[in-house]
Amino acid sequence: MIKNTTVDLQLFRVLCAVLEARSVSRAAESLHISQPAVSYSLARLRSLIDDPLFVRTPDGMSPTPRAVQIYRDVRRGIDLLASALDPTGFEPRQSDRVFRLTMSDIGEMMFLSPILHYLQQHAPRVNIDVLQVSLNDMPRALNLGEIDFAIGNLPEICSQTSYTTLFREHYVCMFRVNHGMIGDKLTRKIFEEISHVFSGSSYTGHYMIESALLERGIRRKPGLRVPHFASIANVVAETDLVAIVPQRVAEHFGRAYKLRHLPLPVRIPHFEVRIHWSEQHETNEGHRWMREIITSLLSRH
């Protein structure tokens, strides 16, 4: 219970900033105030609420359950109040807001360029931070404002987030030009005999490829396992290994490395790439603007 019902709104803005940044210094920077001012505001709020609010950990300032509850209650109210007090609303060209996104490394390769190109033209002071967040932590990170958006093939979090579908995609087999075993058609026999590059993790959703193939009685022959997609194109271009990748990725790598791709010898389900966010931030004009821009750009990318 709050000891004094007359509470400065700025104290709650500070709490939200620290919780979202997990850092006093970064919160101070985002609020354009000094670190001592942030610390002083937290001390006042701790006294008023009679709760420590944050605990220092190796990963930053970890909020207490009470801090999380307060954040959820006041974040939407602060956004609504800010919109009401600012008749001009969010102005992209004047904003220096930082939007935090999470996506796989393959998402970084495919999505960041069109987003950043647009921002340079229309919102030159807006910045993007890309953070790595585990699949299990994504809903929590979205709700707490640690990240603004999660982009990718993430069906596991659909029930816990708001989202919109950017595009449908399917997998193909990518290989080098003049491959000795592959002609104009990829047969099941060759597909099973040839060595494959295995890539990605449960974060990317590409683990579902293996499950779909096994369900159809196909077991791939491993030639290389890598945790990320960054090295795949060069490996495939210089060896007889092949890789299963989304078609857009195969087209991108094909232009850069002169690679070919063909349909898989068996049909596996398409998947959907979506942008996810927390319902709590839907009233924030800047958040809505960025969401609409990303959706527009990537839906036609």
PDB file of C-alpha atoms in Angstrom:
ATOM      1  CA  MET A   1       0.000   0.000   0.000  1.00  0.00           C
ATOM      2  CA  ILE A   2       1.271   3.487  -0.870  1.00  0.00           C
ATOM      3  CA  LYS A   3       1.905   5.582   2.220  1.00  0.00           C
ATOM      4  CA  ASN A   4       1.037   8.873   0.546  1.00  0.00           C
ATOM      5  CA  THR A   5      -1.668   9.170  -2.092  1.00  0.00           C
ATOM      6  CA  THR A   6      -0.032  12.306  -3.562  1.00  0.00           C
ATOM      7  CA  VAL A   7       2.655  10.786  -5.754  1.00  0.00           C
ATOM      8  CA  ASP A   8       4.676  12.502  -8.474  1.00  0.00           C
ATOM      9  CA  LEU A   9       3.957  10.883 -11.844  1.00  0.00           C
ATOM     10  CA  GLN A  10       7.651  11.214 -12.664  1.00  0.00           C
ATOM     11  CA  LEU A  11       8.422   8.544 -10.070  1.00  0.00           C
ATOM     12  CA  PHE A  12       6.407   6.008 -12.031  1.00  0.00           C
ATOM     13  CA  ARG A  13       8.035   7.088 -15.292  1.00  0.00           C
ATOM     14  CA  VAL A  14      11.390   6.387 -13.681  1.00  0.00           C
ATOM     15  CA  LEU A  15      10.238   2.968 -12.473  1.00  0.00           C
ATOM     16  CA  CYS A  16       9.030   2.063 -15.970  1.00  0.00           C
ATOM     17  CA  ALA A  17      12.275   3.249 -17.557  1.00  0.00           C
ATOM     18  CA  VAL A  18      14.469   1.275 -15.147  1.00  0.00           C
ATOM     19  CA  LEU A  19      12.357  -1.847 -15.535  1.00  0.00           C
ATOM     20  CA  GLU A  20      12.473  -1.626 -19.333  1.00  0.00           C
ATOM     21  CA  ALA A  21      16.202  -0.867 -19.502  1.00  0.00           C
ATOM     22  CA  ARG A  22      17.244  -3.022 -16.509  1.00  0.00           C
ATOM     23  CA  SER A  23      19.825  -0.305 -15.887  1.00  0.00           C
ATOM     24  CA  VAL A  24      19.862   2.981 -13.973  1.00  0.00           C
ATOM     25  CA  SER A  25      22.291   4.572 -16.433  1.00  0.00           C
ATOM     26  CA  ARG A  26      20.303   3.583 -19.527  1.00  0.00           C
ATOM     27  CA  ALA A  27      17.068   4.672 -17.850  1.00  0.00           C
ATOM     28  CA  ALA A  28      18.624   8.061 -17.093  1.00  0.00           C
ATOM     29  CA  GLU A  29      19.719   8.384 -20.702  1.00  0.00           C
ATOM     30  CA  SER A  30      16.259   7.553 -22.043  1.00  0.00           C
ATOM     31  CA  LEU A  31      14.618  10.056 -19.669  1.00  0.00           C
ATOM     32  CA  HIS A  32      17.264  12.747 -20.286  1.00  0.00           C
ATOM     33  CA  ILE A  33      18.003  13.115 -16.587  1.00  0.00           C
ATOM     34  CA  SER A  34      21.031  12.321 -14.441  1.00  0.00           C
ATOM     35  CA  GLN A  35      21.731   8.954 -12.828  1.00  0.00           C
ATOM     36  CA  PRO A  36      21.536  10.481  -9.320  1.00  0.00           C
ATOM     37  CA  ALA A  37      18.073  11.798 -10.203  1.00  0.00           C
ATOM     38  CA  VAL A  38      16.971   8.285 -11.177  1.00  0.00           C
ATOM     39  CA  SER A  39      18.407   6.825  -7.977  1.00  0.00           C
ATOM     40  CA  TYR A  40      16.717   9.529  -5.894  1.00  0.00           C
ATOM     41  CA  SER A  41      13.350   8.870  -7.562  1.00  0.00           C
ATOM     42  CA  LEU A  42      13.673   5.139  -6.933  1.00  0.00           C
ATOM     43  CA  ALA A  43      14.521   5.776  -3.288  1.00  0.00           C
ATOM     44  CA  ARG A  44      11.420   7.946  -2.897  1.00  0.00           C
ATOM     45  CA  LEU A  45       9.215   5.343  -4.560  1.00  0.00           C
ATOM     46  CA  ARG A  46      10.691   2.542  -2.440  1.00  0.00           C
ATOM     47  CA  SER A  47       9.838   4.513   0.677  1.00  0.00           C
ATOM     48  CA  LEU A  48       6.313   5.299  -0.496  1.00  0.00           C
ATOM     49  CA  ILE A  49       5.525   1.732  -1.555  1.00  0.00           C
ATOM     50  CA  ASP A  50       7.577  -0.013   1.107  1.00  0.00           C
ATOM     51  CA  ASP A  51       9.162  -2.398  -1.372  1.00  0.00           C
ATOM     52  CA  PRO A  52      12.743  -2.662  -2.712  1.00  0.00           C
ATOM     53  CA  LEU A  53      11.353  -2.625  -6.300  1.00  0.00           C
ATOM     54  CA  PHE A  54      14.656  -3.786  -7.856  1.00  0.00           C
ATOM     55  CA  VAL A  55      17.448  -6.170  -6.960  1.00  0.00           C
ATOM     56  CA  ARG A  56      20.892  -5.910  -8.557  1.00  0.00           C
ATOM     57  CA  THR A  57      21.880  -9.068 -10.448  1.00  0.00           C
ATOM     58  CA  PRO A  58      24.640  -9.922 -12.953  1.00  0.00           C
ATOM     59  CA  ASP A  59      22.062  -9.384 -15.702  1.00  0.00           C
ATOM     60  CA  GLY A  60      20.999  -5.948 -14.473  1.00  0.00           C
ATOM     61  CA  MET A  61      18.271  -4.536 -12.259  1.00  0.00           C
ATOM     62  CA  SER A  62      15.757  -7.328 -11.667  1.00  0.00           C
ATOM     63  CA  PRO A  63      12.255  -6.105 -10.689  1.00  0.00           C
ATOM     64  CA  THR A  64      10.425  -7.467  -7.680  1.00  0.00           C
ATOM     65  CA  PRO A  65       6.913  -8.908  -8.148  1.00  0.00           C
ATOM     66  CA  ARG A  66       5.502  -5.652  -6.752  1.00  0.00           C
ATOM     67  CA  ALA A  67       7.454  -3.590  -9.289  1.00  0.00           C
ATOM     68  CA  VAL A  68       6.159  -5.759 -12.120  1.00  0.00           C
ATOM     69  CA  GLN A  69       2.586  -5.352 -10.884  1.00  0.00           C
ATOM     70  CA  ILE A  70       2.942  -1.572 -10.674  1.00  0.00           C
ATOM     71  CA  TYR A  71       4.520  -1.430 -14.112  1.00  0.00           C
ATOM     72  CA  ARG A  72       1.649  -3.328 -15.698  1.00  0.00           C
ATOM     73  CA  ASP A  73      -0.903  -1.078 -14.039  1.00  0.00           C
ATOM     74  CA  VAL A  74       0.689   2.268 -14.882  1.00  0.00           C
ATOM     75  CA  ARG A  75       2.403   1.734 -18.261  1.00  0.00           C
ATOM     76  CA  ARG A  76      -0.776   1.983 -20.280  1.00  0.00           C
ATOM     77  CA  GLY A  77      -1.986   4.935 -18.210  1.00  0.00           C
ATOM     78  CA  ILE A  78       1.265   6.812 -18.780  1.00  0.00           C
ATOM     79  CA  ASP A  79       1.035   6.218 -22.526  1.00  0.00           C
ATOM     80  CA  LEU A  80      -2.562   7.461 -22.616  1.00  0.00           C
ATOM     81  CA  LEU A  81      -1.712  10.540 -20.561  1.00  0.00           C
ATOM     82  CA  ALA A  82       1.274  11.354 -22.748  1.00  0.00           C
ATOM     83  CA  SER A  83      -0.918  11.160 -25.848  1.00  0.00           C
ATOM     84  CA  ALA A  84      -3.577  13.384 -24.269  1.00  0.00           C
ATOM     85  CA  LEU A  85      -1.062  16.037 -23.232  1.00  0.00           C
ATOM     86  CA  ASP A  86       0.691  16.092 -26.608  1.00  0.00           C
ATOM     87  CA  PRO A  87      -1.828  17.180 -29.268  1.00  0.00           C
ATOM     88  CA  THR A  88       0.752  16.714 -32.035  1.00  0.00           C
ATOM     89  CA  GLY A  89       1.172  13.033 -31.173  1.00  0.00           C
ATOM     90  CA  PHE A  90       4.241  11.062 -32.195  1.00  0.00           C
ATOM     91  CA  GLU A  91       6.452  12.908 -34.681  1.00  0.00           C
ATOM     92  CA  PRO A  92       8.825  10.455 -36.387  1.00  0.00           C
ATOM     93  CA  ARG A  93      11.234  13.085 -37.701  1.00  0.00           C
ATOM     94  CA  GLN A  94      11.662  14.635 -34.257  1.00  0.00           C
ATOM     95  CA  SER A  95      11.698  11.460 -32.177  1.00  0.00           C
ATOM     96  CA  ASP A  96      14.923  10.009 -30.775  1.00  0.00           C
ATOM     97  CA  ARG A  97      13.181   6.910 -29.474  1.00  0.00           C
ATOM     98  CA  VAL A  98      14.984   3.570 -29.354  1.00  0.00           C
ATOM     99  CA  PHE A  99      12.934   0.555 -30.435  1.00  0.00           C
ATOM    100  CA  ARG A 100      14.103  -2.831 -29.205  1.00  0.00           C
ATOM    101  CA  LEU A 101      13.537  -5.855 -31.442  1.00  0.00           C
ATOM    102  CA  THR A 102      14.370  -9.523 -31.191  1.00  0.00           C
ATOM    103  CA  MET A 103      14.790 -11.811 -34.189  1.00  0.00           C
ATOM    104  CA  SER A 104      17.025 -14.624 -35.377  1.00  0.00           C
ATOM    105  CA  ASP A 105      20.295 -13.998 -37.190  1.00  0.00           C
ATOM    106  CA  ILE A 106      18.577 -14.855 -40.447  1.00  0.00           C
ATOM    107  CA  GLY A 107      15.937 -12.258 -39.595  1.00  0.00           C
ATOM    108  CA  GLU A 108      18.696  -9.698 -39.075  1.00  0.00           C
ATOM    109  CA  MET A 109      20.061 -10.454 -42.547  1.00  0.00           C
ATOM    110  CA  MET A 110      16.689 -10.179 -44.248  1.00  0.00           C
ATOM    111  CA  PHE A 111      14.736  -7.548 -42.304  1.00  0.00           C
ATOM    112  CA  LEU A 112      17.049  -4.892 -40.875  1.00  0.00           C
ATOM    113  CA  SER A 113      18.123  -3.279 -44.148  1.00  0.00           C
ATOM    114  CA  PRO A 114      14.634  -2.240 -45.336  1.00  0.00           C
ATOM    115  CA  ILE A 115      13.693  -1.044 -41.842  1.00  0.00           C
ATOM    116  CA  LEU A 116      16.852   1.039 -41.415  1.00  0.00           C
ATOM    117  CA  HIS A 117      16.631   2.424 -44.944  1.00  0.00           C
ATOM    118  CA  TYR A 118      13.119   3.680 -44.221  1.00  0.00           C
ATOM    119  CA  LEU A 119      14.135   5.199 -40.887  1.00  0.00           C
ATOM    120  CA  GLN A 120      17.049   7.068 -42.446  1.00  0.00           C
ATOM    121  CA  GLN A 121      14.623   8.693 -44.867  1.00  0.00           C
ATOM    122  CA  HIS A 122      11.668   9.381 -42.563  1.00  0.00           C
ATOM    123  CA  ALA A 123      12.814   9.169 -38.928  1.00  0.00           C
ATOM    124  CA  PRO A 124      16.587   9.798 -38.918  1.00  0.00           C
ATOM    125  CA  ARG A 125      16.887  10.115 -35.129  1.00  0.00           C
ATOM    126  CA  VAL A 126      15.059   6.889 -34.309  1.00  0.00           C
ATOM    127  CA  ASN A 127      17.371   4.012 -33.361  1.00  0.00           C
ATOM    128  CA  ILE A 128      17.006   0.233 -33.398  1.00  0.00           C
ATOM    129  CA  ASP A 129      18.479  -2.162 -30.836  1.00  0.00           C
ATOM    130  CA  VAL A 130      18.381  -5.871 -31.674  1.00  0.00           C
ATOM    131  CA  LEU A 131      18.483  -8.085 -28.595  1.00  0.00           C
ATOM    132  CA  GLN A 132      18.729 -11.842 -28.251  1.00  0.00           C
ATOM    133  CA  VAL A 133      15.878 -13.130 -26.099  1.00  0.00           C
ATOM    134  CA  SER A 134      15.129 -16.794 -25.544  1.00  0.00           C
ATOM    135  CA  LEU A 135      11.846 -18.115 -26.873  1.00  0.00           C
ATOM    136  CA  ASN A 136      10.553 -18.828 -23.372  1.00  0.00           C
ATOM    137  CA  ASP A 137      11.347 -15.276 -22.226  1.00  0.00           C
ATOM    138  CA  MET A 138       9.799 -13.437 -25.168  1.00  0.00           C
ATOM    139  CA  PRO A 139       6.242 -12.982 -23.797  1.00  0.00           C
ATOM    140  CA  ARG A 140       7.603 -11.721 -20.477  1.00  0.00           C
ATOM    141  CA  ALA A 141      10.095  -9.398 -22.189  1.00  0.00           C
ATOM    142  CA  LEU A 142       7.333  -7.970 -24.390  1.00  0.00           C
ATOM    143  CA  ASN A 143       4.974  -7.420 -21.453  1.00  0.00           C
ATOM    144  CA  LEU A 144       7.670  -5.719 -19.388  1.00  0.00           C
ATOM    145  CA  GLY A 145       8.806  -3.495 -22.241  1.00  0.00           C
ATOM    146  CA  GLU A 146      12.290  -4.991 -22.377  1.00  0.00           C
ATOM    147  CA  ILE A 147      11.636  -5.451 -26.081  1.00  0.00           C
ATOM    148  CA  ASP A 148       9.047  -3.774 -28.280  1.00  0.00           C
ATOM    149  CA  PHE A 149       8.669  -6.430 -30.971  1.00  0.00           C
ATOM    150  CA  ALA A 150       9.553 -10.047 -31.693  1.00  0.00           C
ATOM    151  CA  ILE A 151       9.728 -10.963 -35.377  1.00  0.00           C
ATOM    152  CA  GLY A 152       9.933 -14.452 -36.794  1.00  0.00           C
ATOM    153  CA  ASN A 153       8.389 -17.894 -37.052  1.00  0.00           C
ATOM    154  CA  LEU A 154       7.294 -18.078 -33.427  1.00  0.00           C
ATOM    155  CA  PRO A 155       4.035 -20.047 -33.172  1.00  0.00           C
ATOM    156  CA  GLU A 156       4.752 -20.968 -29.546  1.00  0.00           C
ATOM    157  CA  ILE A 157       4.111 -17.412 -28.307  1.00  0.00           C
ATOM    158  CA  CYS A 158       0.986 -16.578 -30.350  1.00  0.00           C
ATOM    159  CA  SER A 159      -1.360 -17.380 -27.464  1.00  0.00           C
ATOM    160  CA  GLN A 160       0.489 -14.937 -25.186  1.00  0.00           C
ATOM    161  CA  THR A 161       0.963 -11.948 -27.490  1.00  0.00           C
ATOM    162  CA  SER A 162      -0.735  -9.690 -29.973  1.00  0.00           C
ATOM    163  CA  TYR A 163       0.539 -10.281 -33.499  1.00  0.00           C
ATOM    164  CA  THR A 164      -0.027  -9.857 -37.199  1.00  0.00           C
ATOM    165  CA  THR A 165       1.197 -12.071 -40.024  1.00  0.00           C
ATOM    166  CA  LEU A 166       3.799 -10.483 -42.292  1.00  0.00           C
ATOM    167  CA  PHE A 167       4.004 -13.224 -44.918  1.00  0.00           C
ATOM    168  CA  ARG A 168       3.782 -16.972 -45.502  1.00  0.00           C
ATOM    169  CA  GLU A 169       6.980 -18.802 -46.371  1.00  0.00           C
ATOM    170  CA  HIS A 170       8.181 -22.276 -47.310  1.00  0.00           C
ATOM    171  CA  TYR A 171      11.467 -24.154 -47.311  1.00  0.00           C
ATOM    172  CA  VAL A 172      13.632 -25.097 -50.287  1.00  0.00           C
ATOM    173  CA  CYS A 173      16.926 -26.922 -50.748  1.00  0.00           C
ATOM    174  CA  MET A 174      19.870 -24.628 -51.566  1.00  0.00           C
ATOM    175  CA  PHE A 175      23.052 -25.853 -53.275  1.00  0.00           C
ATOM    176  CA  ARG A 176      25.935 -24.652 -55.432  1.00  0.00           C
ATOM    177  CA  VAL A 177      25.778 -24.158 -59.180  1.00  0.00           C
ATOM    178  CA  ASN A 178      27.128 -27.171 -61.103  1.00  0.00           C
ATOM    179  CA  HIS A 179      26.543 -29.507 -58.191  1.00  0.00           C
ATOM    180  CA  GLY A 180      27.606 -32.989 -59.263  1.00  0.00           C
ATOM    181  CA  MET A 181      24.586 -34.842 -57.857  1.00  0.00           C
ATOM    182  CA  ILE A 182      21.714 -32.420 -58.511  1.00  0.00           C
ATOM    183  CA  GLY A 183      20.216 -31.587 -61.880  1.00  0.00           C
ATOM    184  CA  ASP A 184      16.895 -29.952 -62.668  1.00  0.00           C
ATOM    185  CA  LYS A 185      14.995 -31.970 -60.075  1.00  0.00           C
ATOM    186  CA  LEU A 186      15.821 -33.018 -56.532  1.00  0.00           C
ATOM    187  CA  THR A 187      14.755 -36.608 -55.940  1.00  0.00           C
ATOM    188  CA  ARG A 188      14.121 -38.116 -52.550  1.00  0.00           C
ATOM    189  CA  LYS A 189      16.956 -40.620 -53.092  1.00  0.00           C
ATOM    190  CA  ILE A 190      19.548 -37.900 -53.745  1.00  0.00           C
ATOM    191  CA  PHE A 191      18.153 -35.758 -50.931  1.00  0.00           C
ATOM    192  CA  GLU A 192      18.777 -38.564 -48.443  1.00  0.00           C
ATOM    193  CA  GLU A 193      22.210 -39.497 -49.833  1.00  0.00           C
ATOM    194  CA  ILE A 194      23.674 -36.007 -49.940  1.00  0.00           C
ATOM    195  CA  SER A 195      25.290 -34.320 -46.904  1.00  0.00           C
ATOM    196  CA  HIS A 196      23.388 -31.443 -45.283  1.00  0.00           C
ATOM    197  CA  VAL A 197      24.245 -28.372 -43.258  1.00  0.00           C
ATOM    198  CA  PHE A 198      22.150 -28.355 -40.078  1.00  0.00           C
ATOM    199  CA  SER A 199      21.582 -24.882 -38.704  1.00  0.00           C
ATOM    200  CA  GLY A 200      19.505 -22.831 -36.329  1.00  0.00           C
ATOM    201  CA  SER A 201      17.964 -23.617 -32.964  1.00  0.00           C
ATOM    202  CA  SER A 202      14.579 -23.764 -31.268  1.00  0.00           C
ATOM    203  CA  TYR A 203      14.669 -19.945 -31.211  1.00  0.00           C
ATOM    204  CA  THR A 204      14.320 -19.771 -34.995  1.00  0.00           C
ATOM    205  CA  GLY A 205      11.528 -22.286 -35.411  1.00  0.00           C
ATOM    206  CA  HIS A 206      13.550 -24.135 -38.061  1.00  0.00           C
ATOM    207  CA  TYR A 207      13.770 -27.164 -35.777  1.00  0.00           C
ATOM    208  CA  MET A 208      10.309 -27.968 -37.149  1.00  0.00           C
ATOM    209  CA  ILE A 209      11.908 -28.914 -40.478  1.00  0.00           C
ATOM    210  CA  GLU A 210      13.450 -32.007 -38.969  1.00  0.00           C
ATOM    211  CA  SER A 211      10.206 -33.048 -37.290  1.00  0.00           C
ATOM    212  CA  ALA A 212       8.277 -32.645 -40.546  1.00  0.00           C
ATOM    213  CA  LEU A 213      10.826 -34.683 -42.509  1.00  0.00           C
ATOM    214  CA  LEU A 214      10.964 -37.460 -39.914  1.00  0.00           C
ATOM    215  CA  GLU A 215       7.175 -37.703 -39.981  1.00  0.00           C
ATOM    216  CA  ARG A 216       7.509 -38.419 -43.707  1.00  0.00           C
ATOM    217  CA  GLY A 217      10.182 -41.051 -43.167  1.00  0.00           C
ATOM    218  CA  ILE A 218      13.127 -38.913 -44.276  1.00  0.00           C
ATOM    219  CA  ARG A 219      16.311 -38.744 -42.234  1.00  0.00           C
ATOM    220  CA  ARG A 220      18.932 -36.297 -43.465  1.00  0.00           C
ATOM    221  CA  LYS A 221      22.644 -37.094 -43.565  1.00  0.00           C
ATOM    222  CA  PRO A 222      24.554 -34.523 -41.472  1.00  0.00           C
ATOM    223  CA  GLY A 223      27.710 -32.995 -42.914  1.00  0.00           C
ATOM    224  CA  LEU A 224      27.986 -29.907 -40.706  1.00  0.00           C
ATOM    225  CA  ARG A 225      26.156 -28.466 -37.715  1.00  0.00           C
ATOM    226  CA  VAL A 226      26.294 -24.735 -37.011  1.00  0.00           C
ATOM    227  CA  PRO A 227      24.318 -22.661 -34.479  1.00  0.00           C
ATOM    228  CA  HIS A 228      23.663 -19.774 -36.874  1.00  0.00           C
ATOM    229  CA  PHE A 229      22.936 -19.138 -40.539  1.00  0.00           C
ATOM    230  CA  ALA A 230      25.757 -16.669 -41.194  1.00  0.00           C
ATOM    231  CA  SER A 231      28.236 -19.249 -42.530  1.00  0.00           C
ATOM    232  CA  ILE A 232      25.815 -21.353 -44.557  1.00  0.00           C
ATOM    233  CA  ALA A 233      26.015 -19.612 -47.926  1.00  0.00           C
ATOM    234  CA  ASN A 234      29.798 -19.689 -48.108  1.00  0.00           C
ATOM    235  CA  VAL A 235      29.931 -23.361 -47.056  1.00  0.00           C
ATOM    236  CA  VAL A 236      27.301 -24.375 -49.611  1.00  0.00           C
ATOM    237  CA  ALA A 237      28.990 -22.333 -52.359  1.00  0.00           C
ATOM    238  CA  GLU A 238      32.376 -23.991 -51.775  1.00  0.00           C
ATOM    239  CA  THR A 239      31.325 -27.608 -51.079  1.00  0.00           C
ATOM    240  CA  ASP A 240      28.805 -30.245 -52.119  1.00  0.00           C
ATOM    241  CA  LEU A 241      26.818 -29.765 -48.908  1.00  0.00           C
ATOM    242  CA  VAL A 242      23.241 -28.544 -49.226  1.00  0.00           C
ATOM    243  CA  ALA A 243      21.040 -26.584 -46.833  1.00  0.00           C
ATOM    244  CA  ILE A 244      17.320 -26.256 -46.224  1.00  0.00           C
ATOM    245  CA  VAL A 245      16.406 -22.572 -45.947  1.00  0.00           C
ATOM    246  CA  PRO A 246      13.342 -20.355 -46.481  1.00  0.00           C
ATOM    247  CA  GLN A 247      12.836 -19.452 -50.147  1.00  0.00           C
ATOM    248  CA  ARG A 248      13.461 -15.732 -49.593  1.00  0.00           C
ATOM    249  CA  VAL A 249      16.785 -16.586 -47.994  1.00  0.00           C
ATOM    250  CA  ALA A 250      17.718 -18.877 -50.877  1.00  0.00           C
ATOM    251  CA  GLU A 251      16.936 -16.094 -53.349  1.00  0.00           C
ATOM    252  CA  HIS A 252      19.014 -13.614 -51.336  1.00  0.00           C
ATOM    253  CA  PHE A 253      22.011 -15.953 -51.068  1.00  0.00           C
ATOM    254  CA  GLY A 254      21.568 -17.042 -54.669  1.00  0.00           C
ATOM    255  CA  ARG A 255      22.222 -13.523 -55.935  1.00  0.00           C
ATOM    256  CA  ALA A 256      25.209 -12.973 -53.664  1.00  0.00           C
ATOM    257  CA  TYR A 257      26.873 -16.394 -53.990  1.00  0.00           C
ATOM    258  CA  LYS A 258      25.490 -17.740 -57.279  1.00  0.00           C
ATOM    259  CA  LEU A 259      23.599 -20.559 -55.615  1.00  0.00           C
ATOM    260  CA  ARG A 260      20.593 -22.511 -56.865  1.00  0.00           C
ATOM    261  CA  HIS A 261      17.573 -23.858 -55.055  1.00  0.00           C
ATOM    262  CA  LEU A 262      14.867 -26.421 -55.764  1.00  0.00           C
ATOM    263  CA  PRO A 263      11.669 -27.554 -54.036  1.00  0.00           C
ATOM    264  CA  LEU A 264      12.045 -30.260 -51.422  1.00  0.00           C
ATOM    265  CA  PRO A 265      11.272 -33.801 -52.627  1.00  0.00           C
ATOM    266  CA  VAL A 266       8.379 -34.011 -50.154  1.00  0.00           C
ATOM    267  CA  ARG A 267       5.806 -31.437 -49.147  1.00  0.00           C
ATOM    268  CA  ILE A 268       6.198 -29.946 -45.696  1.00  0.00           C
ATOM    269  CA  PRO A 269       3.936 -27.272 -44.189  1.00  0.00           C
ATOM    270  CA  HIS A 270       4.375 -23.606 -44.953  1.00  0.00           C
ATOM    271  CA  PHE A 271       5.036 -21.347 -41.996  1.00  0.00           C
ATOM    272  CA  GLU A 272       4.110 -17.779 -41.113  1.00  0.00           C
ATOM    273  CA  VAL A 273       6.482 -14.991 -40.185  1.00  0.00           C
ATOM    274  CA  ARG A 274       4.800 -12.637 -37.718  1.00  0.00           C
ATOM    275  CA  ILE A 275       5.470  -9.514 -35.721  1.00  0.00           C
ATOM    276  CA  HIS A 276       4.539  -9.908 -32.040  1.00  0.00           C
ATOM    277  CA  TRP A 277       3.972  -7.244 -29.393  1.00  0.00           C
ATOM    278  CA  SER A 278       2.311  -6.792 -26.023  1.00  0.00           C
ATOM    279  CA  GLU A 279      -1.295  -5.645 -25.808  1.00  0.00           C
ATOM    280  CA  GLN A 280      -0.212  -3.262 -23.056  1.00  0.00           C
ATOM    281  CA  HIS A 281       1.598  -1.035 -25.572  1.00  0.00           C
ATOM    282  CA  GLU A 282      -1.111  -0.786 -28.220  1.00  0.00           C
ATOM    283  CA  THR A 283      -2.160   2.720 -27.132  1.00  0.00           C
ATOM    284  CA  ASN A 284       1.358   4.131 -27.466  1.00  0.00           C
ATOM    285  CA  GLU A 285       1.487   6.198 -30.663  1.00  0.00           C
ATOM    286  CA  GLY A 286       5.179   5.658 -31.296  1.00  0.00           C
ATOM    287  CA  HIS A 287       4.853   1.939 -30.773  1.00  0.00           C
ATOM    288  CA  ARG A 288       1.882   1.778 -33.124  1.00  0.00           C
ATOM    289  CA  TRP A 289       3.748   3.821 -35.763  1.00  0.00           C
ATOM    290  CA  MET A 290       6.786   1.527 -35.671  1.00  0.00           C
ATOM    291  CA  ARG A 291       4.586  -1.562 -35.777  1.00  0.00           C
ATOM    292  CA  GLU A 292       2.756  -0.299 -38.856  1.00  0.00           C
ATOM    293  CA  ILE A 293       6.008   0.623 -40.602  1.00  0.00           C
ATOM    294  CA  ILE A 294       7.568  -2.788 -39.973  1.00  0.00           C
ATOM    295  CA  THR A 295       4.388  -4.542 -41.103  1.00  0.00           C
ATOM    296  CA  SER A 296       4.196  -2.497 -44.301  1.00  0.00           C
ATOM    297  CA  LEU A 297       7.871  -2.960 -45.166  1.00  0.00           C
ATOM    298  CA  LEU A 298       8.221  -6.658 -44.427  1.00  0.00           C
ATOM    299  CA  SER A 299       4.859  -7.695 -45.857  1.00  0.00           C
ATOM    300  CA  ARG A 300       6.105  -6.702 -49.298  1.00  0.00           C
ATOM    301  CA  HIS A 301       9.797  -7.488 -48.761  1.00  0.00           C
TER     302      HIS A 301
END
